Coordinates of C-alpha atoms in Angstrom, one line a residue:
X1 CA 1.4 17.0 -4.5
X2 CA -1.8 18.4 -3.9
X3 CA -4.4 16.6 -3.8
X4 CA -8.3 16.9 -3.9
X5 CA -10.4 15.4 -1.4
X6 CA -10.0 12.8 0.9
X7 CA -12.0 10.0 1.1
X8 CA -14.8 9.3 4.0
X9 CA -17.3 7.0 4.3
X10 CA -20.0 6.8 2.2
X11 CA -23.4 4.4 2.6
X12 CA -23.1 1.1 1.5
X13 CA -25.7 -0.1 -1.5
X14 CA -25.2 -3.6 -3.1
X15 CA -26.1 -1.3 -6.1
X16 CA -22.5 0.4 -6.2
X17 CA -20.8 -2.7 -5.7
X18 CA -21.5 -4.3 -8.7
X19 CA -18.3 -5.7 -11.3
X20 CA -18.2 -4.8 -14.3
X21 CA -18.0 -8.0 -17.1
X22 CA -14.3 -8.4 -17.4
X23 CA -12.5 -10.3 -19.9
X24 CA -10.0 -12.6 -19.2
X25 CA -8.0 -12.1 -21.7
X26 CA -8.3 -8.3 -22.4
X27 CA -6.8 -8.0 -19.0
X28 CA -4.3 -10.8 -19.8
X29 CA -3.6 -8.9 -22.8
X30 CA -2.5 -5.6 -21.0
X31 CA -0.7 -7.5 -18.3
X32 CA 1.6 -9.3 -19.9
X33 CA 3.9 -6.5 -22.1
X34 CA 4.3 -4.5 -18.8
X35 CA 7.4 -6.6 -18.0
X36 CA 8.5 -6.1 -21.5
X37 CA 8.4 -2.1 -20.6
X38 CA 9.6 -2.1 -17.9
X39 CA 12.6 -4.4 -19.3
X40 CA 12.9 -1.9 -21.9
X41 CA 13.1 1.6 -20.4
X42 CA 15.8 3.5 -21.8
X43 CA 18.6 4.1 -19.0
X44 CA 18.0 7.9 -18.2
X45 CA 14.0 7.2 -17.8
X46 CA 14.5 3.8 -15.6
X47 CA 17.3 5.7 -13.4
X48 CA 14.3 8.3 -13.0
X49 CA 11.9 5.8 -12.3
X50 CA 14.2 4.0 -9.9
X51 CA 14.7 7.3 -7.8
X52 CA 11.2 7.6 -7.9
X53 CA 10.8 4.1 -6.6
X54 CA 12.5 4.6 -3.7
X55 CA 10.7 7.6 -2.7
X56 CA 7.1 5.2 -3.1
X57 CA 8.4 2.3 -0.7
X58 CA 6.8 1.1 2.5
X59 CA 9.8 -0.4 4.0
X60 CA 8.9 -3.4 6.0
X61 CA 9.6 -5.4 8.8
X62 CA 7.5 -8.1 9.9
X63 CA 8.9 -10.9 11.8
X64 CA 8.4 -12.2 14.4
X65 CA 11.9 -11.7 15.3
X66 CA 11.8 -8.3 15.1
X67 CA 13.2 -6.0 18.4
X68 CA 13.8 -2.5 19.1
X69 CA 17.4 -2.5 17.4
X70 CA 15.8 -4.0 14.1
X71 CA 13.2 -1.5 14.3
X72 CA 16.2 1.4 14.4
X73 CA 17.9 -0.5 11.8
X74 CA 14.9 0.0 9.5
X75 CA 14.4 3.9 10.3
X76 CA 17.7 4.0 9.4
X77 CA 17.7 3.1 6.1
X78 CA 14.2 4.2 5.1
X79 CA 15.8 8.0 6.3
X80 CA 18.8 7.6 4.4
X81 CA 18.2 4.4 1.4
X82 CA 20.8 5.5 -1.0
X83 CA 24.5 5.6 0.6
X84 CA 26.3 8.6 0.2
X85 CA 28.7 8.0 -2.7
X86 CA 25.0 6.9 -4.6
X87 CA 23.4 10.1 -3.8
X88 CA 26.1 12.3 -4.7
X89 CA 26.7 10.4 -8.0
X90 CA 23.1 11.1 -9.1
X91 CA 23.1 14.7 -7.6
X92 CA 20.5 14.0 -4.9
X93 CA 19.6 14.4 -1.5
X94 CA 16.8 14.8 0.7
X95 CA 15.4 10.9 -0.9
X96 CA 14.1 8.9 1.5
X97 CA 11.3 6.0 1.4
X98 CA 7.8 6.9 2.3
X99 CA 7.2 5.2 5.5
X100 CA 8.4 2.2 7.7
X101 CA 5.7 -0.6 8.0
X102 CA 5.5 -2.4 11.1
X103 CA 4.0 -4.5 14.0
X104 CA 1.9 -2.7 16.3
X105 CA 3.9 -3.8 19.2
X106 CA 7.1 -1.7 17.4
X107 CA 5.3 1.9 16.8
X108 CA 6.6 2.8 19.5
X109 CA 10.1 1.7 18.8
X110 CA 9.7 3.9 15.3
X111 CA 8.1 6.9 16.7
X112 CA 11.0 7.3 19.8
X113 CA 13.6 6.6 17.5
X114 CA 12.7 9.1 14.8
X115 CA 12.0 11.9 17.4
X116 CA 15.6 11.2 19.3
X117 CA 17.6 10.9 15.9
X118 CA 15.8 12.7 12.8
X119 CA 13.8 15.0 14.3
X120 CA 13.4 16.8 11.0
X121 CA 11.7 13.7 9.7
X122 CA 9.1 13.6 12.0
X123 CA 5.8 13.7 9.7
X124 CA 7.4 13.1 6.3
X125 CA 8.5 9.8 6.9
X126 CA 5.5 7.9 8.0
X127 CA 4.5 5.4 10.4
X128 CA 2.5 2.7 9.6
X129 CA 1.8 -0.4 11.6
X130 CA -0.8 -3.4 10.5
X131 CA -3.1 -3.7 12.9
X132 CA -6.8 -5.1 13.2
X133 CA -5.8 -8.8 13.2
X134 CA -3.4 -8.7 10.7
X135 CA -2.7 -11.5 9.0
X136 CA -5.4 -13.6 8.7
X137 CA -8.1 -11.0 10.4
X138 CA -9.5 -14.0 11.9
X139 CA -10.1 -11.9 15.4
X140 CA -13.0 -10.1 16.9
X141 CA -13.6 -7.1 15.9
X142 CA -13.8 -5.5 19.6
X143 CA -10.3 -6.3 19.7
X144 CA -9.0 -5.5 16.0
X145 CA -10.5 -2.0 16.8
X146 CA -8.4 -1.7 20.2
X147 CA -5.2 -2.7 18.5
X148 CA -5.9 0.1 15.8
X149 CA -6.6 2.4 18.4
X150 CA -3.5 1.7 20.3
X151 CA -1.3 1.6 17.8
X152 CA -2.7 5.6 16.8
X153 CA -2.4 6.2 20.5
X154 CA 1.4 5.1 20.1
X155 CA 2.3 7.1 17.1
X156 CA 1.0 5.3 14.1
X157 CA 0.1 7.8 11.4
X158 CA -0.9 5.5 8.9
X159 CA -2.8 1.9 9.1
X160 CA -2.9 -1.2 7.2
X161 CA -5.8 -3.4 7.8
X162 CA -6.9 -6.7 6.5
X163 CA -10.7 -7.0 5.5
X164 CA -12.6 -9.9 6.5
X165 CA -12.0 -12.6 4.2
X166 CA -14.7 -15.0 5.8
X167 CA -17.3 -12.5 5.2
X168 CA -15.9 -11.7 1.6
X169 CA -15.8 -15.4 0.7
X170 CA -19.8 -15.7 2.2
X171 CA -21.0 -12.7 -0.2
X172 CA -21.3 -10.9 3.0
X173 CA -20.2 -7.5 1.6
X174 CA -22.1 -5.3 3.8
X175 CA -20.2 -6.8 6.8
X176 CA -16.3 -6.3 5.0
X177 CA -18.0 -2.3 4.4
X178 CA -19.5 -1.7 8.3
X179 CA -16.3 -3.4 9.7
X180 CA -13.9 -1.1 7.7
X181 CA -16.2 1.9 8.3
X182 CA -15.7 1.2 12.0
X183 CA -12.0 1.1 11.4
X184 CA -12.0 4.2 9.3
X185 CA -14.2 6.2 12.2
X186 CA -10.9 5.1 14.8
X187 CA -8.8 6.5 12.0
X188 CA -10.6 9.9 12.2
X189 CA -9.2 12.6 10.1
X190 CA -5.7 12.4 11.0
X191 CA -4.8 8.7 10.0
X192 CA -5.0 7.5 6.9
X193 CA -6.1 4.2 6.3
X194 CA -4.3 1.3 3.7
X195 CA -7.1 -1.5 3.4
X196 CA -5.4 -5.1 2.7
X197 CA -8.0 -7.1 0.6
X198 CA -5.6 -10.4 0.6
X199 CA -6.4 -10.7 -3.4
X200 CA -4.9 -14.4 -3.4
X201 CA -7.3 -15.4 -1.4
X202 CA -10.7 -13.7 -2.7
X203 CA -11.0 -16.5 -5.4
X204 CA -12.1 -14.4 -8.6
X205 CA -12.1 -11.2 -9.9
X206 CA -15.5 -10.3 -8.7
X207 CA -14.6 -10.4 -5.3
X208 CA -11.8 -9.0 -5.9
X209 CA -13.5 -5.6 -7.7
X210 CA -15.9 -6.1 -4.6
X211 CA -13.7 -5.7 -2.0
X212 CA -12.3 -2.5 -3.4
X213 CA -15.6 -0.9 -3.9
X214 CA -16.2 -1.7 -0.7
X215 CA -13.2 -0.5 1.1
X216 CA -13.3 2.7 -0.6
X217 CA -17.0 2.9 0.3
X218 CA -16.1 2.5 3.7
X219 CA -13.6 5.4 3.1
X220 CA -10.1 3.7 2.9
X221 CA -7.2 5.8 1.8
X222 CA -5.7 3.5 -0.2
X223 CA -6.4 -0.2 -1.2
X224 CA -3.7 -2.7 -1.0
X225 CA -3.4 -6.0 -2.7
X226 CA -1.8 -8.7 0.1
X227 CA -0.5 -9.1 3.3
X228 CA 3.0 -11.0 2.0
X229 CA 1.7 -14.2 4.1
X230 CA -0.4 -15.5 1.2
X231 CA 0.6 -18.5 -0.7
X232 CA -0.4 -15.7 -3.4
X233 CA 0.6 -12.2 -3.1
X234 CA 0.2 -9.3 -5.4
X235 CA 0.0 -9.9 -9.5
X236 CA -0.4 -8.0 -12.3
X237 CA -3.8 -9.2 -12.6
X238 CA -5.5 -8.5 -9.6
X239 CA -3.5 -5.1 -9.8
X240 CA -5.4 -4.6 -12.9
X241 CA -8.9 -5.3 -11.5
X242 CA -8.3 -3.2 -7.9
X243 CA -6.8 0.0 -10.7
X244 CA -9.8 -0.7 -12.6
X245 CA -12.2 0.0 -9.5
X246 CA -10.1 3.0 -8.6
X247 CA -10.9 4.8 -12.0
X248 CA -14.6 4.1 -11.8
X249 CA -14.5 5.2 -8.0
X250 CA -12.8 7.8 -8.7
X251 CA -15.2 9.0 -11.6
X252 CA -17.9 8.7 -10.0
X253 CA -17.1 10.1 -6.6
X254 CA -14.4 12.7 -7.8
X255 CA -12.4 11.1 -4.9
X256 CA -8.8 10.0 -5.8
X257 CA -8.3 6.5 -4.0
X258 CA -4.1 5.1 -3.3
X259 CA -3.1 2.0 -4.5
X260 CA -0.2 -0.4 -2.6
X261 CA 1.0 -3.8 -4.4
X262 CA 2.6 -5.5 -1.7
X263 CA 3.9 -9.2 -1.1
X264 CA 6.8 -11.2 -2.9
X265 CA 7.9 -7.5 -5.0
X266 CA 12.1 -8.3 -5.0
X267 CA 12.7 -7.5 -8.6
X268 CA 13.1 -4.0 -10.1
X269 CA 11.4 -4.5 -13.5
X270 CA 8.4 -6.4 -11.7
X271 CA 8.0 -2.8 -9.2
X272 CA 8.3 -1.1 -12.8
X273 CA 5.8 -3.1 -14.1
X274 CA 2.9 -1.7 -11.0
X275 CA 4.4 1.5 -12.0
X276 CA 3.7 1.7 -15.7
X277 CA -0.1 -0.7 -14.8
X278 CA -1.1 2.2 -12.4
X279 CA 0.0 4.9 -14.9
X280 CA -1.1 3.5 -17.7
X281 CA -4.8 3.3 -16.1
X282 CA -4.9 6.0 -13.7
X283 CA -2.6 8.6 -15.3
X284 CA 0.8 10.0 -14.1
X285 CA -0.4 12.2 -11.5
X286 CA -1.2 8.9 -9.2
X287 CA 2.6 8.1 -9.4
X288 CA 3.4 10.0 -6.0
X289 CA 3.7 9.3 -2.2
X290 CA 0.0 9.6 -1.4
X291 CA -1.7 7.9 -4.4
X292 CA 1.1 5.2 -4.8
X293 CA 3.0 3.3 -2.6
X294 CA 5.2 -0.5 -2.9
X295 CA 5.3 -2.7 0.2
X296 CA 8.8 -4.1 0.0
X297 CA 11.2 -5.5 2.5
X298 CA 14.4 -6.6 -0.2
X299 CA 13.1 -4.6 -2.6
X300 CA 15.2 -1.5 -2.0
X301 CA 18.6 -2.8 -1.9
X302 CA 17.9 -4.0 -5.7
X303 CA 17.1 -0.8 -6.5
X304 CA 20.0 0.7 -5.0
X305 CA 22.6 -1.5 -6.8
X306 CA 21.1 -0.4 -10.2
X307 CA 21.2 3.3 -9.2
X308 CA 24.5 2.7 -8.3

């Protein structure tokens, strides 16, 4: 798809920070029938969407067990995620999911793997490791910077960052903008940068509309709602609010920001529901690979069984 232009930087003013007065229960209101939707689909549009789905996945692995064979394993099935007799049944090939998402320490790992054994995917599936103190962010930022820039320097095409929730939770917004700014100059123009705002733990949906404004201000690529090691992860609800900064972003800039729910996503009709939220708000055209993307780890093999 193309797209218009990217995002960069922009200065930072309080001024273009500020949240709009939300309701409560005009957003509970078009939260709750997306389930219901997405429950309801008829079968030849939810096989489409599922299809789609697959092609919009950030398949993860982040364990602290994970090794070099793991690491393969994943390429593997983010190269090929439906099995043959699948693809052939629904007349498709060429599907694969939009990127692995990794430690830092395992770029490498991806980036040999992918060159030795699928050459031909080399810049179409991407590689994207979380880096900058990821989880909690609670690290300097000297060294969150070098382990973005090392994880570029070893073949990471995409980053996912986590702002700084202390700062966020102190008001401090200017500080969560100049941070992320630095992280977006490492990023330079061939990087795109996926800003974690760790919505469970912002507290409100001011903060939460904050820290998007700020992100993109900062010039992140996409915004992302959690890291998946929150006691909360991604809902509807803060969906709703970091959407809801995206349009008014993206009206007043021109600029089309990405959005990635991540965290606790296992169920098909709950990844249909962020589907039908994001078009539903932002229109159909943000329903491809660079405007919309699901962090999911057992996501996937859900989503095969009903294409099946």
């Amino acid at each position: 798809m193309a797209l218009g232009t990217r995002n960069v930087t922009a200065p930072f003013s309080y001024d273009k920070i500020v949240c709009p007065q939300f309701s409560a229960s005009d957003i509970a209101n078009f939260c709750q029938p997306l389930h219901d939707k997405a429950a309801k689909l008829d079968e030849q549009d939810k096989k489409n969407r599922l299809l789609r789905l697959v092609q919009l996945i950030d398949l993860t692995s982040l364990g602290g067990d994970d090794t070099p064979a793991k690491i393969r394993d994943l390429v593997d099935k983010a190269v090929n995620p439906l099995p043959a007799d699948v693809a052939a049944k629904l007349e498709t090939k060429d599907v694969h999911c939009a990127a692995v998402c990794l430690y830092p320490a395992r770029v490498c790992d991806a980036v040999s793997y992918i060159k030795e054994k699928y050459a031909d995917h080399v810049g179409h599936l991407h590689i994207s490791s979380v880096a900058g103190g990821f989880p909690s962010g609670q690290y300097k930022l000297v060294t969150r910077l070098q382990e973005a820039t090392l994880a570029i320097a070893d073949g990471a095409d995409e980053l996912d960052v986590v702002i700084n929730r202390a700062a966020a939770l102190q008001g401090d917004w200017e500080t969560v903008y100049n941070e992320l700014s630095q992280m977006r100059a490492v990023c330079s123009e061939t990087v795109h940068l996926k800003t974690i705002l760790a919505t469970g733990e912002l507290k409100n949906v001011e903060n939460i509309y904050k820290a998007s404004m700020s992100a993109m201000l900062a010039g992140a690529d996409f915004i992302k709602t959690s890291t998946g090691k929150e006691v909360i992860n991604a809902t509807l609800q803060s969906a709703w609010v970091m959407c809801s900064a995206i349009k008014d972003f993206h009206k007043s800039t021109g600029i089309q920001v990405g959005f990635k729910p991540a965290g606790g996503i296992r169920s098909v009709d709950e990844a249909l529901s962020y589907m039908l939220l994001v078009e539903e708000l932002l229109g159909k055209e943000w329903i491809c690979p660079e405007l919309f993307r699901i962090g999911a780890s057992s996501l996937l093999n859900n989503v095969v069984k009903l294409l099946a």
